[in-house]
Short mmCIF file of C-alpha atoms in Angstrom, two decimals:
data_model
loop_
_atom_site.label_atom_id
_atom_site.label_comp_id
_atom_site.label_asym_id
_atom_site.label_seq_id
_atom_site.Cartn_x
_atom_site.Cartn_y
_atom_site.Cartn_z
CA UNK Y 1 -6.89 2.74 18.20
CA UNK Y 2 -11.00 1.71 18.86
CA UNK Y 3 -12.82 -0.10 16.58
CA UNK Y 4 -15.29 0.62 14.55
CA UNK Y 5 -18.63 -0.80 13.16
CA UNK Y 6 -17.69 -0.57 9.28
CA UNK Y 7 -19.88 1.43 7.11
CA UNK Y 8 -22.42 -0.83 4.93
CA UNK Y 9 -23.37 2.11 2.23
CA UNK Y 10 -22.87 1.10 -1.37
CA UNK Y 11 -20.12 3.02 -3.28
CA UNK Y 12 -21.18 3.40 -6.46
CA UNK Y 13 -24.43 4.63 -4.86
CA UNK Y 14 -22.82 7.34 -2.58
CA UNK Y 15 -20.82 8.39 -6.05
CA UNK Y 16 -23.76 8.60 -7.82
CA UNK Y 17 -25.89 10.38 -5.22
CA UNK Y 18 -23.26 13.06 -4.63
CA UNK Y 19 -22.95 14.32 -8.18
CA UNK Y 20 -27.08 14.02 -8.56
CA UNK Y 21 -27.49 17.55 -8.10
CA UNK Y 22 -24.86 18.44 -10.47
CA UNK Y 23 -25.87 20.46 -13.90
CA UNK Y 24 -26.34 18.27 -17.10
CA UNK Y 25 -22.89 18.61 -18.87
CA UNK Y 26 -19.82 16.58 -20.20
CA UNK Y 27 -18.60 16.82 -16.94
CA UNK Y 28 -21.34 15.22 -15.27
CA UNK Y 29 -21.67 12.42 -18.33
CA UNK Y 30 -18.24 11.38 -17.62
CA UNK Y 31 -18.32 11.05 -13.47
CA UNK Y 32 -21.43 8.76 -14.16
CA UNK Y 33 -19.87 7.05 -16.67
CA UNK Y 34 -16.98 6.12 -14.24
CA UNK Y 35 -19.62 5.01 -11.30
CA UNK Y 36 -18.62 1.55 -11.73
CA UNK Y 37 -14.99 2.15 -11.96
CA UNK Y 38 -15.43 3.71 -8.64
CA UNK Y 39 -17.28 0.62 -7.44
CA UNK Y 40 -14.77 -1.93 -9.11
CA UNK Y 41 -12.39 0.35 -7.28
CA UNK Y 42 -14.07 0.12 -3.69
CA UNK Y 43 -14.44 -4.03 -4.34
CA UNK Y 44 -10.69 -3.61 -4.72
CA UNK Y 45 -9.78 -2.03 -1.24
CA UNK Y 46 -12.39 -3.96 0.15
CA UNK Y 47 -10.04 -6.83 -0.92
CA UNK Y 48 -7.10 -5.28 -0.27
CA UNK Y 49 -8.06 -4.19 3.03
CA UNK Y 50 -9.02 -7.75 4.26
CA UNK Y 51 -5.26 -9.14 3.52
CA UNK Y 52 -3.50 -5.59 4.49
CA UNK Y 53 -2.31 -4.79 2.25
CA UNK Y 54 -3.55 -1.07 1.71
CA UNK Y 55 0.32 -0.12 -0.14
CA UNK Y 56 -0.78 -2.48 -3.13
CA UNK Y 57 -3.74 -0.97 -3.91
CA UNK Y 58 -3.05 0.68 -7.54
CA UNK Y 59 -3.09 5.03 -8.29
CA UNK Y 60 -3.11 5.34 -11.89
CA UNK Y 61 -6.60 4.74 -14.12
CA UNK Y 62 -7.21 6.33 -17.48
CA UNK Y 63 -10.42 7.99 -16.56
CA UNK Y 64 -12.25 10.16 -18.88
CA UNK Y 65 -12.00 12.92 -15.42
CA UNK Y 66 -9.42 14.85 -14.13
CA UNK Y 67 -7.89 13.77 -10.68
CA UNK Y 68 -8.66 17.03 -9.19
CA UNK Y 69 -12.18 17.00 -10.78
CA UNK Y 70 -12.56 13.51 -8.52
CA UNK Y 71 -11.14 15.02 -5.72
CA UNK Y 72 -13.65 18.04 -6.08
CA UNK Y 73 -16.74 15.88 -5.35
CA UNK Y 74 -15.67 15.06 -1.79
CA UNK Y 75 -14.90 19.00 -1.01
CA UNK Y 76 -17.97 20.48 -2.86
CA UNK Y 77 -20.70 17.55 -2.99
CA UNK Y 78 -19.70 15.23 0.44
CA UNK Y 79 -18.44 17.53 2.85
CA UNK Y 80 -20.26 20.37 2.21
CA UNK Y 81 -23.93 21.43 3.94
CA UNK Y 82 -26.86 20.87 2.07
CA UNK Y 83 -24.95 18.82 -0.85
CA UNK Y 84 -26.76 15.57 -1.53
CA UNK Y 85 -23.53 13.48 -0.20
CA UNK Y 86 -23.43 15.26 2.81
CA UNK Y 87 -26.10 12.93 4.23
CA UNK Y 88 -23.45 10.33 4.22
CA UNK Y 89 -20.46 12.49 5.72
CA UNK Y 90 -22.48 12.72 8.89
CA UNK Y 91 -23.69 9.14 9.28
CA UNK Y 92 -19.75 8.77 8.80
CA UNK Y 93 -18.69 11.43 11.47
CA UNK Y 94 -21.77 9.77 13.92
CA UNK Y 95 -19.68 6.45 14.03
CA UNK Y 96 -17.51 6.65 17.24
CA UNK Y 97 -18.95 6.45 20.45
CA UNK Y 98 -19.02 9.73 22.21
CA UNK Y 99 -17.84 11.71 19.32
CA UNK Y 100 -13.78 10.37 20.34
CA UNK Y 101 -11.09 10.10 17.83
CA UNK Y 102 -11.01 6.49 17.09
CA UNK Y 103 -7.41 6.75 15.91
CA UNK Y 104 -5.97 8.66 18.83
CA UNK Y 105 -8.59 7.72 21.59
CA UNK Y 106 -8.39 11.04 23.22
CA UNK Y 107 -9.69 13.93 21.42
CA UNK Y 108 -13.11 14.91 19.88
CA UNK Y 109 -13.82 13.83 15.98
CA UNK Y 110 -14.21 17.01 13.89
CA UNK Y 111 -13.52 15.57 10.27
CA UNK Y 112 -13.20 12.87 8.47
CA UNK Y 113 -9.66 10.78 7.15
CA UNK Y 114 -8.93 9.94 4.18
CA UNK Y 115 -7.15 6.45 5.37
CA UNK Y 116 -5.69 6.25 2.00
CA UNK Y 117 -5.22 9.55 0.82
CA UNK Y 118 -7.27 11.41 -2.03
CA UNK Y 119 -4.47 13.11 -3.10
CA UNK Y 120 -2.96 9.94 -4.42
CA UNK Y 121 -6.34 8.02 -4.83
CA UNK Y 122 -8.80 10.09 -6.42
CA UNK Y 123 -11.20 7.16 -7.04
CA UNK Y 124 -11.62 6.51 -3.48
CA UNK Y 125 -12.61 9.87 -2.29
CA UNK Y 126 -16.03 9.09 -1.63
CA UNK Y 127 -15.68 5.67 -0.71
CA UNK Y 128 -17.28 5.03 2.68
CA UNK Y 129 -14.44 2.27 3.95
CA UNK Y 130 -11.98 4.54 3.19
CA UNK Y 131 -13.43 7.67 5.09
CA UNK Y 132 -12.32 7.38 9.34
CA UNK Y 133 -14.27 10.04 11.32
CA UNK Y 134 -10.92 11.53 12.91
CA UNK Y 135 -9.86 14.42 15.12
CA UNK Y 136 -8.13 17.36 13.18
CA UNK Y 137 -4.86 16.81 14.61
CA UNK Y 138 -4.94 12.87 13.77
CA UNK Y 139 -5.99 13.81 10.32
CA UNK Y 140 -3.36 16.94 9.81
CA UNK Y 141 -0.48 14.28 11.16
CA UNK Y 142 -1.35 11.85 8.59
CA UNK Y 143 -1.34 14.11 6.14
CA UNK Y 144 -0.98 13.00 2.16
CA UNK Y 145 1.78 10.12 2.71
CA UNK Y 146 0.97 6.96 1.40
CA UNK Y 147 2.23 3.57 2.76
CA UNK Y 148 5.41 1.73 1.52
CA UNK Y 149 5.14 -1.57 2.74
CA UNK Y 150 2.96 -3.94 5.09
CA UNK Y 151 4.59 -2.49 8.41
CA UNK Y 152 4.57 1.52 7.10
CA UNK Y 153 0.42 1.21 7.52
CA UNK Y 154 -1.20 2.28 10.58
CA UNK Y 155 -4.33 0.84 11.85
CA UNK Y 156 -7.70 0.88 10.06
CA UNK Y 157 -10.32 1.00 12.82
CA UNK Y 158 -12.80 -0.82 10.74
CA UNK Y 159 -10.39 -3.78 9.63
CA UNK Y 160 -7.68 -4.28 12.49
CA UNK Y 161 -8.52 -5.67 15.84
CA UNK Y 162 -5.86 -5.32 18.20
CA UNK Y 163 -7.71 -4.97 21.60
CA UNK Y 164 -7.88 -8.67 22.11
CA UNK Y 165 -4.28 -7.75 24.40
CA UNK Y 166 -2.75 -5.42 26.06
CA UNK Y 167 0.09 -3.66 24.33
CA UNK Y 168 -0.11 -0.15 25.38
CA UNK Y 169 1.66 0.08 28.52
CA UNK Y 170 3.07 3.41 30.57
CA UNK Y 171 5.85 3.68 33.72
CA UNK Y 172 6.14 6.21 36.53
CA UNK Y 173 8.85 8.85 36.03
CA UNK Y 174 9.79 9.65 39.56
CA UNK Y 175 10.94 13.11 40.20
CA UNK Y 176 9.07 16.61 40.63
CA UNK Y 177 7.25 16.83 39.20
CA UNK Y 178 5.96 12.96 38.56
CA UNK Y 179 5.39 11.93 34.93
CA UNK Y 180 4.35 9.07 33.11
CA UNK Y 181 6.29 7.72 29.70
CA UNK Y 182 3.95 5.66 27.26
CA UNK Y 183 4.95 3.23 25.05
CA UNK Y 184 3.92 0.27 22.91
CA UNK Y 185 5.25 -3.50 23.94
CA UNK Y 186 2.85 -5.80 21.54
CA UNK Y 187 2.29 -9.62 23.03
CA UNK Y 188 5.38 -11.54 21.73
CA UNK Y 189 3.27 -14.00 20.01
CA UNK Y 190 2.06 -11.86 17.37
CA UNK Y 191 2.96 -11.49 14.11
CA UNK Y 192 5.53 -8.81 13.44
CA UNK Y 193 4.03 -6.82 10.76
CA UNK Y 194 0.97 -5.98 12.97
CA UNK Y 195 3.54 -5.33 16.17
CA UNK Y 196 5.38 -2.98 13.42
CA UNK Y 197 2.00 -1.20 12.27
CA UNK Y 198 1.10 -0.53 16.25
CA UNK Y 199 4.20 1.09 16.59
CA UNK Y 200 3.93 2.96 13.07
CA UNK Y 201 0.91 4.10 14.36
CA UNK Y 202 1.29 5.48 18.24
CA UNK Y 203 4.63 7.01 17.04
CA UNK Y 204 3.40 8.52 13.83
CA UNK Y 205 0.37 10.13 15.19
CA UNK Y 206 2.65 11.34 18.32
CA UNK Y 207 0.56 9.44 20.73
CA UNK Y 208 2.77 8.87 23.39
CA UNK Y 209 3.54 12.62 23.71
CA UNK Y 210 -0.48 13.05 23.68
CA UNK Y 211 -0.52 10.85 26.61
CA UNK Y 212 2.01 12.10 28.25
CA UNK Y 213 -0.10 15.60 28.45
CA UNK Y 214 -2.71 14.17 29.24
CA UNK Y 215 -1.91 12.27 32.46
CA UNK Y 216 -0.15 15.21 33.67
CA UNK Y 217 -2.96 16.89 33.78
CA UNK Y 218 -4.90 14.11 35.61
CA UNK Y 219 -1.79 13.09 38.40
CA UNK Y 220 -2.92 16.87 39.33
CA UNK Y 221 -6.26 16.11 39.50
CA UNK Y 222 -6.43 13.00 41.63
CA UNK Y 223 -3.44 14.85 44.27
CA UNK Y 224 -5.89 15.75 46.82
CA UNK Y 225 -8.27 12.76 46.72
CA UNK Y 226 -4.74 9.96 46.99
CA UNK Y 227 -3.73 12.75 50.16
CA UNK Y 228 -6.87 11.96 51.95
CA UNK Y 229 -7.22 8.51 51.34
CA UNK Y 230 -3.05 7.82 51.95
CA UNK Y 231 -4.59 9.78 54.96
CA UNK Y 232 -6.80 7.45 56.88
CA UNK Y 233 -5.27 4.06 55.26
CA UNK Y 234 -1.89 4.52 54.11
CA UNK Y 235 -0.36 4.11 50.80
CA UNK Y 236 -2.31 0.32 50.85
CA UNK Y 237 -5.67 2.17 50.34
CA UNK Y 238 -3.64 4.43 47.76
CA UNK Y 239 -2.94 1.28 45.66
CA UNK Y 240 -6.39 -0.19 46.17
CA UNK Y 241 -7.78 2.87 44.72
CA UNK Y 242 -5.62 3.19 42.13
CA UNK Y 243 -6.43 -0.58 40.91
CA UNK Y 244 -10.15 -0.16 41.08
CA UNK Y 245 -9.63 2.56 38.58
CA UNK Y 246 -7.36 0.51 35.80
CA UNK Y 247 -10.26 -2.17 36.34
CA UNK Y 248 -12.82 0.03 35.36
CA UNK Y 249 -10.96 1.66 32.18
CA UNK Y 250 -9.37 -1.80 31.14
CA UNK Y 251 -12.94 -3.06 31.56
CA UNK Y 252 -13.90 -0.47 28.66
CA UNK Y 253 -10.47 0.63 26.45
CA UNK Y 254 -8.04 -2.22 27.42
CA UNK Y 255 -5.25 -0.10 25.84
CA UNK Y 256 -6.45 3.58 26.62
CA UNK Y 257 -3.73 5.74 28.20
CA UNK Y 258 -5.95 5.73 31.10
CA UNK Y 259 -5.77 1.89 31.08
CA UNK Y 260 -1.65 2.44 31.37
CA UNK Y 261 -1.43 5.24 33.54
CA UNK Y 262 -3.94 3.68 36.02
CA UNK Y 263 -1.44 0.47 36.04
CA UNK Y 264 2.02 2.11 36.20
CA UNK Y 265 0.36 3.93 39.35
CA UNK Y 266 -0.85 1.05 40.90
CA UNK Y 267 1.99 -0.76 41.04
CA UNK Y 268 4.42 1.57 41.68
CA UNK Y 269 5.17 1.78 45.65
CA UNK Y 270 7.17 4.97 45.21
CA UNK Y 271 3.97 6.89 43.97
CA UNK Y 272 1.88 4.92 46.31
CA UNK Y 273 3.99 6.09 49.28
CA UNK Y 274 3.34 9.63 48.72
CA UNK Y 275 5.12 10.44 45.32
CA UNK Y 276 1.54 11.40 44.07
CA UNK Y 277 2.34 14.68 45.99
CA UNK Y 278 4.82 15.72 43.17
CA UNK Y 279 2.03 16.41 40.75
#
């Protein structure tokens, strides 16, 4: 997971600005009247989100709205072109750096996740801290489930911080052709519920199979260049290589799966020794 700035934008003033446009009727007397519910609500995750604990936040409100009336406003007022909200669904999306998936680290954002679902919190669908521009997949694999406990939450890019230490880590599969296994190993010293949530969240997003994919695709890539430089230096230069690269990607994403594969390679004198030529 990266972190990310968190959004500043008022909720009760993205509420009220995506419904602006909106016909005078009942329906529109009754969403304002609710504006500061919705803001009461958003103080409440705000709070909740500090402590996680995202599972206690509460579902039912008597509201004088209809759940799916709530949910309507992100669909037809937020996310959709030239609707007044929609100005905030971009600056949302524009977050990440480079457009990447803060949640999975890997692929391109194309929506935006509902970290607590709308489905079971109808009040929060508009809420800026609880929107996560996200990568399709990321957001599909999530789906509508909603946490049970402290350890059944995965990470919130714009509350956790878990790059402080390493604890995404990767080993060299030797055979033909060479893979590489990912997996999580948080520092001992932390607490457990966070060491449970980084493992609740690489295994229920399926990022070590995402990793796995991914590096196989790069130990092709880098064959040729490790044959000529195993070529005039041996598999020292190999390993050299190989460890100026982790630098430069732990230097940036301490635990990207580059960061891990780079690592695992590095150190392992198998690969080093010419098992790069089972890619």
């Amino acid at each position: 997971m990266r972190k990310l700035e968190k959004p500043d934008d008022d909720a009760k003033v993205v509420f009220l600005t995506c419904i602006d446009n909106m016909r005078e009727s009942p329906l529109k007397s009754n969403l304002k009247s609710i504006a500061a519910t919705v803001e009461a609500e958003a103080e409440q995750y705000e709070t909740k989100a500090q402590a996680a604990l995202f599972f206690k936040m509460p579902q039912n409100h008597a509201l004088p709205v209809t759940d799916e009336q709530l949910k309507g406003i992100y669909d037809s007022k937020f996310a959709k072109k030239g609707q007044p909200g929609r100005f905030y669904y971009d600056k949302l999306k524009a977050i990440p750096s480079h457009g990447i998936c803060p949640l999975c680290g890997q692929r391109v954002v194309s929506t935006l996740d509902h970290y607590l679902p709308k489905a079971h919190f109808p009040l929060l669908s508009v809420v800026p801290t609880n929107l996560i521009a996200a990568c399709s997949e990321c957001n599909k694999s999530k789906k509508d489930r909603i946490p049970e406990d402290a350890s059944d939450q995965t990470l919130h890019p714009y509350f956790d911080s878990v790059d402080g230490e390493q604890w995404l880590y990767s080993e060299v599969c030797i055979g033909s052709p060479v893979s590489l296994r990912f997996y999580v190993s948080p520092p001992g010293e932390w607490d457990d519920v966070i060491k449970a949530r980084i493992r609740k969240h690489f295994e229920g997003l399926g990022l070590g199979s995402l990793y796995a994919s991914h590096s196989g695709a790069e130990l092709a890539v880098i064959k040729v260049m490790l044959e000529k430089l195993f070529s005039r230096g041996g598999s020292e230069s190999v390993k050299n290589h190989l460890h100026d690269i982790y630098d430069s990607h732990a230097a940036i994403h301490l635990n990207s799966w580059q960061t891990a594969m780079y690592q695992a390679l590095a150190s392992c004198d198998w690969y080093c020794d010419g098992g790069f030529n089972n890619a």
